[in-house]
Short mmCIF file of C-alpha atoms and ligand atoms in Angstrom, two decimals:
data_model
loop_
_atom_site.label_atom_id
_atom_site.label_comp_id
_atom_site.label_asym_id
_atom_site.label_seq_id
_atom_site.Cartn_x
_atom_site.Cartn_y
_atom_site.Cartn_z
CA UNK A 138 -21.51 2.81 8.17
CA UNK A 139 -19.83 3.83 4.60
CA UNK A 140 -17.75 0.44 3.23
CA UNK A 141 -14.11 0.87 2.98
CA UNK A 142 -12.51 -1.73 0.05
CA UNK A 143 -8.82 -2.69 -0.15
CA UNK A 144 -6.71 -4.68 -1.66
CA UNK A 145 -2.37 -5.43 -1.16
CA UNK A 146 -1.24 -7.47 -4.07
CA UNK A 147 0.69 -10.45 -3.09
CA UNK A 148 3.08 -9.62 -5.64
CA UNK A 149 6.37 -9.31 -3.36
CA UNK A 150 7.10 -9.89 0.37
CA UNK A 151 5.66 -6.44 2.63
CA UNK A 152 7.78 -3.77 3.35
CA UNK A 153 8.25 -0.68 5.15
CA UNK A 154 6.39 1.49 2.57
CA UNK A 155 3.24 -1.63 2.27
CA UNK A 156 2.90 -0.67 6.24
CA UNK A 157 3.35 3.02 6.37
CA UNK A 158 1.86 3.37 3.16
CA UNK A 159 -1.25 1.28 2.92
CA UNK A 160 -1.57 -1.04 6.09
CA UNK A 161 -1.10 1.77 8.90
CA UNK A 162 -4.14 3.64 7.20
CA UNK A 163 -6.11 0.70 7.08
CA UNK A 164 -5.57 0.20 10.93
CA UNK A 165 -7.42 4.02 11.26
CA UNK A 166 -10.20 3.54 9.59
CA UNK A 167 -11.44 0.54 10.66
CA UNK A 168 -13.13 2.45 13.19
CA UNK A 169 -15.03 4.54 11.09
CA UNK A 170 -15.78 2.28 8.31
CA UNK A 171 -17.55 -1.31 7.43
CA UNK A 172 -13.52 -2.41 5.82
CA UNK A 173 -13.23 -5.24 3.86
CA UNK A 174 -9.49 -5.99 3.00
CA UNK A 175 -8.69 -9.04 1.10
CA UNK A 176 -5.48 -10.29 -0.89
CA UNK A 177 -5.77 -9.83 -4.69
CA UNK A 178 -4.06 -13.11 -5.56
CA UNK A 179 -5.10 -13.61 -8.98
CA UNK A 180 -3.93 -10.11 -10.16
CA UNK A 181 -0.67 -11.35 -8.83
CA UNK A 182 -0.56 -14.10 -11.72
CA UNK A 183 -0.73 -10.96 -14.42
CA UNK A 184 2.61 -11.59 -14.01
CA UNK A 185 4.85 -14.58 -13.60
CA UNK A 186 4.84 -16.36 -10.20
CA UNK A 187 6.64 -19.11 -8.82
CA UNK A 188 3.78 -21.21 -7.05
CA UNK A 189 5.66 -21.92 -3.69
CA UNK A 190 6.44 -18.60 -2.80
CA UNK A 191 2.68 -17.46 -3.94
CA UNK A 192 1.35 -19.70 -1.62
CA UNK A 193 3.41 -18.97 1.44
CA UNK A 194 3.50 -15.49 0.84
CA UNK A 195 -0.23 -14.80 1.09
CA UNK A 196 -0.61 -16.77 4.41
CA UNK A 197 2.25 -14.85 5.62
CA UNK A 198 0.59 -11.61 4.16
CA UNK A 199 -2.61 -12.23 6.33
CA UNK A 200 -0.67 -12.91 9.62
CA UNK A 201 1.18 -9.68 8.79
CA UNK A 202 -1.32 -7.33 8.81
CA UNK A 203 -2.94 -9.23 11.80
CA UNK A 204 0.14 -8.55 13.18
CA UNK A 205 0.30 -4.50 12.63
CA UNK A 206 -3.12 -3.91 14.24
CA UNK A 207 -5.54 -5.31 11.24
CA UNK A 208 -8.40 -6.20 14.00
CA UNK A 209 -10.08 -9.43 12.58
CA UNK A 210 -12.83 -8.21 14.52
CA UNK A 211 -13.46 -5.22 12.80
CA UNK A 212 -12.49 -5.83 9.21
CA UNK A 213 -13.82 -8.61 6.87
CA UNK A 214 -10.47 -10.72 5.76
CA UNK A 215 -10.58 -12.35 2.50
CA UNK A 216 -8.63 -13.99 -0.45
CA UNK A 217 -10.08 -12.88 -4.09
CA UNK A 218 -9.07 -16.27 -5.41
CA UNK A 219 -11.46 -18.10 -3.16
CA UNK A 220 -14.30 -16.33 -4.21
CA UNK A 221 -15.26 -16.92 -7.83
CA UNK A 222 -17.50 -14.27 -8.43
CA UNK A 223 -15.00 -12.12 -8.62
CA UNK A 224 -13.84 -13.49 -12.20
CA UNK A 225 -17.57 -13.85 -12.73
CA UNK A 226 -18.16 -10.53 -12.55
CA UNK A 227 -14.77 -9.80 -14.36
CA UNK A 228 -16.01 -11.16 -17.31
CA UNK A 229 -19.18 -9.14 -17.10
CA UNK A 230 -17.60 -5.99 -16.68
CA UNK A 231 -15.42 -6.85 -19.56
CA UNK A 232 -17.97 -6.79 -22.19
CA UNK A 233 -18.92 -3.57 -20.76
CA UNK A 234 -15.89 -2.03 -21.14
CA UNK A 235 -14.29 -0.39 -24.33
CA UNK A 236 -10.81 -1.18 -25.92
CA UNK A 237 -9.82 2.66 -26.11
CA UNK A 238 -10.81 2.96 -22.14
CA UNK A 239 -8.79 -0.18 -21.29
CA UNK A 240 -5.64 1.01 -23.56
CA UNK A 241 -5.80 4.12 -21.43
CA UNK A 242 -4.23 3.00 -18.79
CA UNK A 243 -1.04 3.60 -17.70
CA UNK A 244 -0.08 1.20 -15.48
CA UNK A 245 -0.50 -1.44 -18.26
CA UNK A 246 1.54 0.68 -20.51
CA UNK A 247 4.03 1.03 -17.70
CA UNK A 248 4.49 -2.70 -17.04
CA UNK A 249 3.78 -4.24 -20.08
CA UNK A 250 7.30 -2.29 -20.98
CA UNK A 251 9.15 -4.12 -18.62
CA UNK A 252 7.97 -7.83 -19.95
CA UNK A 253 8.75 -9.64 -22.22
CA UNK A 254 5.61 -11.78 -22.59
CA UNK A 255 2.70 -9.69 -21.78
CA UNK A 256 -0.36 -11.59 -20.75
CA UNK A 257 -3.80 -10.66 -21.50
CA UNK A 258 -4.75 -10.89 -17.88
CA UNK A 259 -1.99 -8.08 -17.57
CA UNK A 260 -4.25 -5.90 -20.14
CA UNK A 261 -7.80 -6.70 -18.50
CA UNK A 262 -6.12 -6.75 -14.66
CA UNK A 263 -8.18 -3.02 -14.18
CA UNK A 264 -11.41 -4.75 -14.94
CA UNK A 265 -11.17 -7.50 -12.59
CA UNK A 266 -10.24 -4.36 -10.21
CA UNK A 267 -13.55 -3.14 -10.79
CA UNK A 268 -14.91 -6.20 -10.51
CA UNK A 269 -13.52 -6.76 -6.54
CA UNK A 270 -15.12 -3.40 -5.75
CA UNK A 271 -18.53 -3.39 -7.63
CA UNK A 272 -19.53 -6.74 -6.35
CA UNK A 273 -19.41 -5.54 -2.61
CA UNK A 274 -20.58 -1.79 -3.06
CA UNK A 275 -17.75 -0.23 -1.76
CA UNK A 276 -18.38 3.44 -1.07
CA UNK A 277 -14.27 4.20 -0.24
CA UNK A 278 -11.40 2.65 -1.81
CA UNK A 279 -7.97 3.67 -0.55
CA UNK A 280 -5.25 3.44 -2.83
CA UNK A 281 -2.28 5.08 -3.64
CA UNK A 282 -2.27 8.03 -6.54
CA UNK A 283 -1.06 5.26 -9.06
CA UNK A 284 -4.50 3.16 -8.77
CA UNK A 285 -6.51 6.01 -8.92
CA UNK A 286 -7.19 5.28 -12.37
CA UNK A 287 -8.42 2.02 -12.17
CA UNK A 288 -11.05 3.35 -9.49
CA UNK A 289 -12.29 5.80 -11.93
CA UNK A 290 -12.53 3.12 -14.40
CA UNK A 291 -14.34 1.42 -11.94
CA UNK A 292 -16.42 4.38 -11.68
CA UNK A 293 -17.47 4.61 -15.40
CA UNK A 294 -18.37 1.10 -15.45
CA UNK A 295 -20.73 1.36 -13.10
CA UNK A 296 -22.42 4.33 -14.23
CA UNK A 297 -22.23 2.83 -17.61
CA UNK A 298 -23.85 -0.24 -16.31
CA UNK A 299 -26.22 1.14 -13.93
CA UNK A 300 -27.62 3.76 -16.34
CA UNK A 301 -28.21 0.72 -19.20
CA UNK A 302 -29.57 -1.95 -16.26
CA UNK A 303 -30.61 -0.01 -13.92
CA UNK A 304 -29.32 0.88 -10.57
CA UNK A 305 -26.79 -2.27 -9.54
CA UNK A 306 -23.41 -0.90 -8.24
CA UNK A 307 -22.62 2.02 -5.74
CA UNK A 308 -20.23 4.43 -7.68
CA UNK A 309 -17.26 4.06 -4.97
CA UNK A 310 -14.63 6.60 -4.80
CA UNK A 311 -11.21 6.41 -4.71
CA UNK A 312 -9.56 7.69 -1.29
CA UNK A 313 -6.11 9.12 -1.55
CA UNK A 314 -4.16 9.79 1.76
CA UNK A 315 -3.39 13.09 2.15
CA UNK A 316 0.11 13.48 3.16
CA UNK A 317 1.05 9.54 3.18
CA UNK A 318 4.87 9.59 3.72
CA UNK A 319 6.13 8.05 0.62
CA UNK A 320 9.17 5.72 1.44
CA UNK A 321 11.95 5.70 -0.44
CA UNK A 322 14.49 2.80 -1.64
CA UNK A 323 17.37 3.11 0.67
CA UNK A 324 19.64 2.52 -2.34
CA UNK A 325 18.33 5.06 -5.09
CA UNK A 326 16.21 7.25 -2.33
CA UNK A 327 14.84 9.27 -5.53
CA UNK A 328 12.48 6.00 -6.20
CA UNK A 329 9.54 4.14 -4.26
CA UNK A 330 10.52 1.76 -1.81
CA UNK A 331 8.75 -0.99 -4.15
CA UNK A 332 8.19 -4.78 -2.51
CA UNK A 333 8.17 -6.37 -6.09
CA UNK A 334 11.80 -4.99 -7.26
CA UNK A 335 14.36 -7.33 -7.76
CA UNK A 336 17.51 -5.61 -6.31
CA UNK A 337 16.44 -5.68 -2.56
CA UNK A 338 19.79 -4.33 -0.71
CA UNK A 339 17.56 -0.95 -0.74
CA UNK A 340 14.44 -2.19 0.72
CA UNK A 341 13.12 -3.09 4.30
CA UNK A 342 10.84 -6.09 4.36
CA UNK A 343 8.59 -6.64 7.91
CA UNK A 344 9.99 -9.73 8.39
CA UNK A 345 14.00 -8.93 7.83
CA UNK A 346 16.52 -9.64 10.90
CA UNK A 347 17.37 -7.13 13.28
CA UNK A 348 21.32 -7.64 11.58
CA UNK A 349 19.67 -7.39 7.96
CA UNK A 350 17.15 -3.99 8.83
CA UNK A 351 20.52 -2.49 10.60
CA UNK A 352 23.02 -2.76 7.86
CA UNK A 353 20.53 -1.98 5.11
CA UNK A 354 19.97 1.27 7.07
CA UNK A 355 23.89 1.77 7.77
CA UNK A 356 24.47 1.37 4.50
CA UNK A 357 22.21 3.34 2.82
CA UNK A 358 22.76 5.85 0.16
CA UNK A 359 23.25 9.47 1.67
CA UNK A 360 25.19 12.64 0.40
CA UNK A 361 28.57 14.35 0.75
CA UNK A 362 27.20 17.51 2.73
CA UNK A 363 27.63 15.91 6.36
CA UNK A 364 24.32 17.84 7.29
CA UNK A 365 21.15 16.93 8.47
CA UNK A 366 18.14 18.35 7.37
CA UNK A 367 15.36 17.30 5.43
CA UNK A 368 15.61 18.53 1.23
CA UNK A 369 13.83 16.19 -0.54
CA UNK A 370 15.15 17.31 -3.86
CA UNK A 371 18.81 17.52 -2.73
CA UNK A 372 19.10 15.61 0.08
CA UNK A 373 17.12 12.54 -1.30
CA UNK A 374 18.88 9.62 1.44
CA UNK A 375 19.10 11.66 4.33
CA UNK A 376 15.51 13.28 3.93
CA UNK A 377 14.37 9.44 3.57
CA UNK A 378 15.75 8.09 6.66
CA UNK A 379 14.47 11.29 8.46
CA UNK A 380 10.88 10.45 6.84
CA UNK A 381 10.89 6.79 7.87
CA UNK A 382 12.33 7.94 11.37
CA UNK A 383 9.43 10.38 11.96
CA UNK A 384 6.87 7.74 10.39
CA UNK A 385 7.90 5.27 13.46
CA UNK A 386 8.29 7.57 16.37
CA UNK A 387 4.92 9.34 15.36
CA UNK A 388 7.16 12.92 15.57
CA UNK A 389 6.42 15.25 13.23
CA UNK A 390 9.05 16.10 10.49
CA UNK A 391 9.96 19.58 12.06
CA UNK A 392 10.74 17.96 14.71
CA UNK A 393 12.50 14.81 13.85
CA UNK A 394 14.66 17.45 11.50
CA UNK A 395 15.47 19.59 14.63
CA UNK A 396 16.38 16.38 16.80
CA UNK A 397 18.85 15.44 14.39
CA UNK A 398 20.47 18.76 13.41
CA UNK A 399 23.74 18.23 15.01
CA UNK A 400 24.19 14.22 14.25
CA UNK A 401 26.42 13.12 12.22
CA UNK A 402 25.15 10.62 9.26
CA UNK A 403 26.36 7.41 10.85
CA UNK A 404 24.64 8.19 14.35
CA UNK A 405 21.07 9.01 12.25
CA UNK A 406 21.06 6.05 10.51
CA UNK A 407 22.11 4.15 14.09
CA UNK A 408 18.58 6.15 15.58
CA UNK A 409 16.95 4.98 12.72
CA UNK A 410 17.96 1.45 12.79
CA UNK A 411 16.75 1.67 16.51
CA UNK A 412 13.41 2.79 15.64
CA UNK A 413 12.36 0.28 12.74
CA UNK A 414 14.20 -2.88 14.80
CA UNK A 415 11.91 -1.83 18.06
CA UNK A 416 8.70 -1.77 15.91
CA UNK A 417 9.54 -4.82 13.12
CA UNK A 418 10.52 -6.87 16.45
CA UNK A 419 7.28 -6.28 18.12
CA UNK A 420 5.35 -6.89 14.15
CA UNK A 421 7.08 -10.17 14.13
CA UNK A 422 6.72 -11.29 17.60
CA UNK A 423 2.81 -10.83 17.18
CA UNK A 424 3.25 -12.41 13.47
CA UNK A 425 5.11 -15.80 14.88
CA UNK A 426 1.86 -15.94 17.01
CA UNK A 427 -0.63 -15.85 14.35
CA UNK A 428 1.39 -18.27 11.79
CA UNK A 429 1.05 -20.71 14.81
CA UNK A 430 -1.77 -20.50 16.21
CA UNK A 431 -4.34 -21.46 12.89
CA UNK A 432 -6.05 -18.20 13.34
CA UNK A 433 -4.91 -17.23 9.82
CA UNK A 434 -7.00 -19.74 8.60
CA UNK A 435 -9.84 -19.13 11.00
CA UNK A 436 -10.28 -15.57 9.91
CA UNK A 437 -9.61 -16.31 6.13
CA UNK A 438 -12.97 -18.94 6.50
CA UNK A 439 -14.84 -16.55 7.91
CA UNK A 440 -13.85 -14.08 5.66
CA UNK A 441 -15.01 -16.42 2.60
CA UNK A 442 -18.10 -17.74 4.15
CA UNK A 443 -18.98 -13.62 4.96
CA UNK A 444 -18.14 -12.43 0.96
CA UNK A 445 -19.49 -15.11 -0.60
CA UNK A 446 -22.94 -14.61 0.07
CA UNK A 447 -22.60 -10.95 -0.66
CA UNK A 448 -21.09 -11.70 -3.72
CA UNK A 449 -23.58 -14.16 -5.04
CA UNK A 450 -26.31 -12.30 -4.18
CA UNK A 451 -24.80 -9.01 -6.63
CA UNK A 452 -24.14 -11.47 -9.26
CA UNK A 453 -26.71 -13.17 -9.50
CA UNK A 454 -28.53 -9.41 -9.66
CA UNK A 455 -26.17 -8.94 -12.52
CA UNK A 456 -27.14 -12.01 -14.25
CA UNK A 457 -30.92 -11.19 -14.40
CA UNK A 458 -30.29 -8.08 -15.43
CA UNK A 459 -28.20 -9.12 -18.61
CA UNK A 460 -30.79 -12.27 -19.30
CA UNK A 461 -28.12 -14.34 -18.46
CA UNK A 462 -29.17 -18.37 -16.84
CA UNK A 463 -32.47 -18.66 -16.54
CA UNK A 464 -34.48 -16.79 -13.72
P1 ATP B 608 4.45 -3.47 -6.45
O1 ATP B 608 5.93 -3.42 -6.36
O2 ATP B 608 3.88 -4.86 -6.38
O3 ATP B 608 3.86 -2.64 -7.53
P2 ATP B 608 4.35 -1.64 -4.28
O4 ATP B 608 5.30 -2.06 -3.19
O5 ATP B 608 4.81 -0.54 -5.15
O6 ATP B 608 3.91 -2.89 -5.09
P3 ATP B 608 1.52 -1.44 -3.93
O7 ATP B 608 1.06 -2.80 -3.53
O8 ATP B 608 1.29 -0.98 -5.32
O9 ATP B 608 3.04 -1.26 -3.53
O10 ATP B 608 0.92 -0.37 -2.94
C1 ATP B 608 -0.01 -0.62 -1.94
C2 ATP B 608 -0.26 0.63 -1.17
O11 ATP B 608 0.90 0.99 -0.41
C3 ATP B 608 -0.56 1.83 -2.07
O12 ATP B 608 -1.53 2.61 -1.45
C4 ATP B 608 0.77 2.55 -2.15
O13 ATP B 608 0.63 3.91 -2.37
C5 ATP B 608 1.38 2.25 -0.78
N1 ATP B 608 2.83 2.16 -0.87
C6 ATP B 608 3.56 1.20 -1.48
N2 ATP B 608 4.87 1.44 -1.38
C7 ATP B 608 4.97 2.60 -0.68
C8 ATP B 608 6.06 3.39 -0.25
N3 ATP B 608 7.32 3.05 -0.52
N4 ATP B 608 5.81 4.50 0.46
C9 ATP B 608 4.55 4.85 0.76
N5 ATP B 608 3.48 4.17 0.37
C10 ATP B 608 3.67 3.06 -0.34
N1 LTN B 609 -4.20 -3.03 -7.90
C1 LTN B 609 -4.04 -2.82 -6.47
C2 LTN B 609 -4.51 -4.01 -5.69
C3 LTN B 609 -5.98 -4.23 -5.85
C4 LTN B 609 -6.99 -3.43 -5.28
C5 LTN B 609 -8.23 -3.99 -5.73
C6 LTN B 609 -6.97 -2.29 -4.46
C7 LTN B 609 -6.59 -5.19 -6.57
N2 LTN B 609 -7.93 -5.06 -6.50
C8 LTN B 609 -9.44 -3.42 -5.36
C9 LTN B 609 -8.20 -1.74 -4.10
C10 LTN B 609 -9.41 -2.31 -4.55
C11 LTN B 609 -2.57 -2.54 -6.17
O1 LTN B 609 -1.73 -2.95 -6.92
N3 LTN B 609 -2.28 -1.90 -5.09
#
């Protein structure tokens, strides 16, 4: 079986677009692949954190995608920051990696423009990105188009390395989903619903109140046209809501379009609302459960105990290899 490798950065609280964009995929391959998923904590300190809400929200991350259909059974459940051969193998990686590839990459230039202090960590955060996938051989990694980058930095590390050492790390690829709906902000539908924004009157979390997912829906941003149909380019809002309606009812564009044709905007969004409160009620039912009932922490230790081993084992591959220690 191929290994699948991903990673949801606790960097904000889940939304809509984590689940329809990243976790919902997860839950369909982990019948067809050996998936490890684990929560990329310390790339989440690249930028400033308040401790508290870390903490809480990466227990709370775990029971969520427990909650949408992660099966604990069939997918190895981790936290990066527990296993410190991930920074070990950072490092490594780091003095095999040149300046001009690292300054490449855009989504340092990207945030480091909306900081004030940039850290270093936010500079070398790619590295320890190859570092998370190298150390487990991870054949697929399933990201969205703006991490492809990082896996083909990945990539060129590991030929770089293996063609110096010596065959060490599978080359993984990165695996894009095809036609992943992309969910928009409800309040400026021409931008990624994004769960680390500040302004969050646009943006569905999993674990909002029914009364908080149905007026963010009501009040959405729409159009003047009074006209349902789905034009991305000029009917941003209303081609949005139809988008996140068709990504929770499992109907098909076409036909969530031709369902709606003679609604008027206010009855959409009231569908809509319906649609997201049935499914976020039944996420959060299942998600009260698992914050309960110490099974986070169950499946987070066997997670650990499960990596760790694998991990070592690589590094300490790695180590020989460079003459590092002393077997
Ligand atoms: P951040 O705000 O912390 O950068 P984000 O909410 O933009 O995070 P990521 O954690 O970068 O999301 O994305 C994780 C995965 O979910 C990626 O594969 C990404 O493409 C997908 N994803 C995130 N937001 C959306 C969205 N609004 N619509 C569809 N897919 C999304
Ligand atoms: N950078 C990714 C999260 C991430 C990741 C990984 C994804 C960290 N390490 C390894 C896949 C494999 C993000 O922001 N979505």
């Amino acid at each position: 079986m191929k290994r699948l490798l991903t990673g949801l950065q606790p960097s904000g609280d889940l939304t809509i677009g984590s689940l329809i964009g990243g976790i919902k995929q997860s839950v369909e391959y982990q019948n067809e692949y050996d998936s490890f998923i684990f929560v990329p904590d310390l790339h989440a300190i690249t930028v400033p954190q308040d401790p508290t809400l870390l903490r809480d929200r990466i227990k709370k991350n775990v029971a969520l995608y427990l909650a949408c259909g992660i099966n604990p059974n069939k997918n190895t459940i981790y936290l990066q920051s527990e296993n410190v051969y991930h920074t070990n193998l950072s490092w490594v990686l780091e003095c095999h990696t040149y300046m001009g590839e690292a300054n490449r990459m855009t989504q340092y230039k990207d945030k480091s423009k909306k900081q004030e202090n940039v850290s270093v960590g936010l500079f070398t955060y790619p590295i320890l990105m190859a570092a998370d996938i190298l150390l487990y051989d991870a054949d697929y990694v399933p990201v969205g188009i703006d991490q492809k980058q990082h896996v083909e930095l990945a990539r060129d590390i590991a030929m770089r390395f293996n063609k110096k050492y010596g065959s060490t790390f599978n080359v993984p690829n990165p695996l894009i989903p095809k036609v992943g709906a992309k969910i928009m902000d409800l309040q400026t539908p021409t931008k990624k619903m994004s769960k680390s924004d500040t302004e969050t009157k646009g943006i569905i979390f999993l674990l909002d109140s029914e009364e908080v997912i149905r007026k963010k829906i009501m009040s959405a941003v729409t159009d003047s046209e009074a006209k349902v149909y789905y034009d991305i380019e000029n009917k941003p809002g209303i081609s949005n809501l139809l988008t996140i309606y068709s990504s929770f009812s499992g109907l098909s564009i076409e036909k969530t379009e031709e369902k709606f044709k003679d609604f008027n905007y206010g009855n959409l969004k009231k569908e809509v609302a319906d649609v997201v409160v049935e499914k976020l009620m039944q996420i959060q039912k299942k998600y009260q459960e698992y914050m309960d009932s110490g099974i986070v922490d169950e499946v987070l230790n066997q997670g650990r105990e499960k990596v760790e081993k694998i991990a070592r084992q690589k590094y300490e591959e790695v180590m020989h290899k460079l003459g590092l220690g002393r077997n």
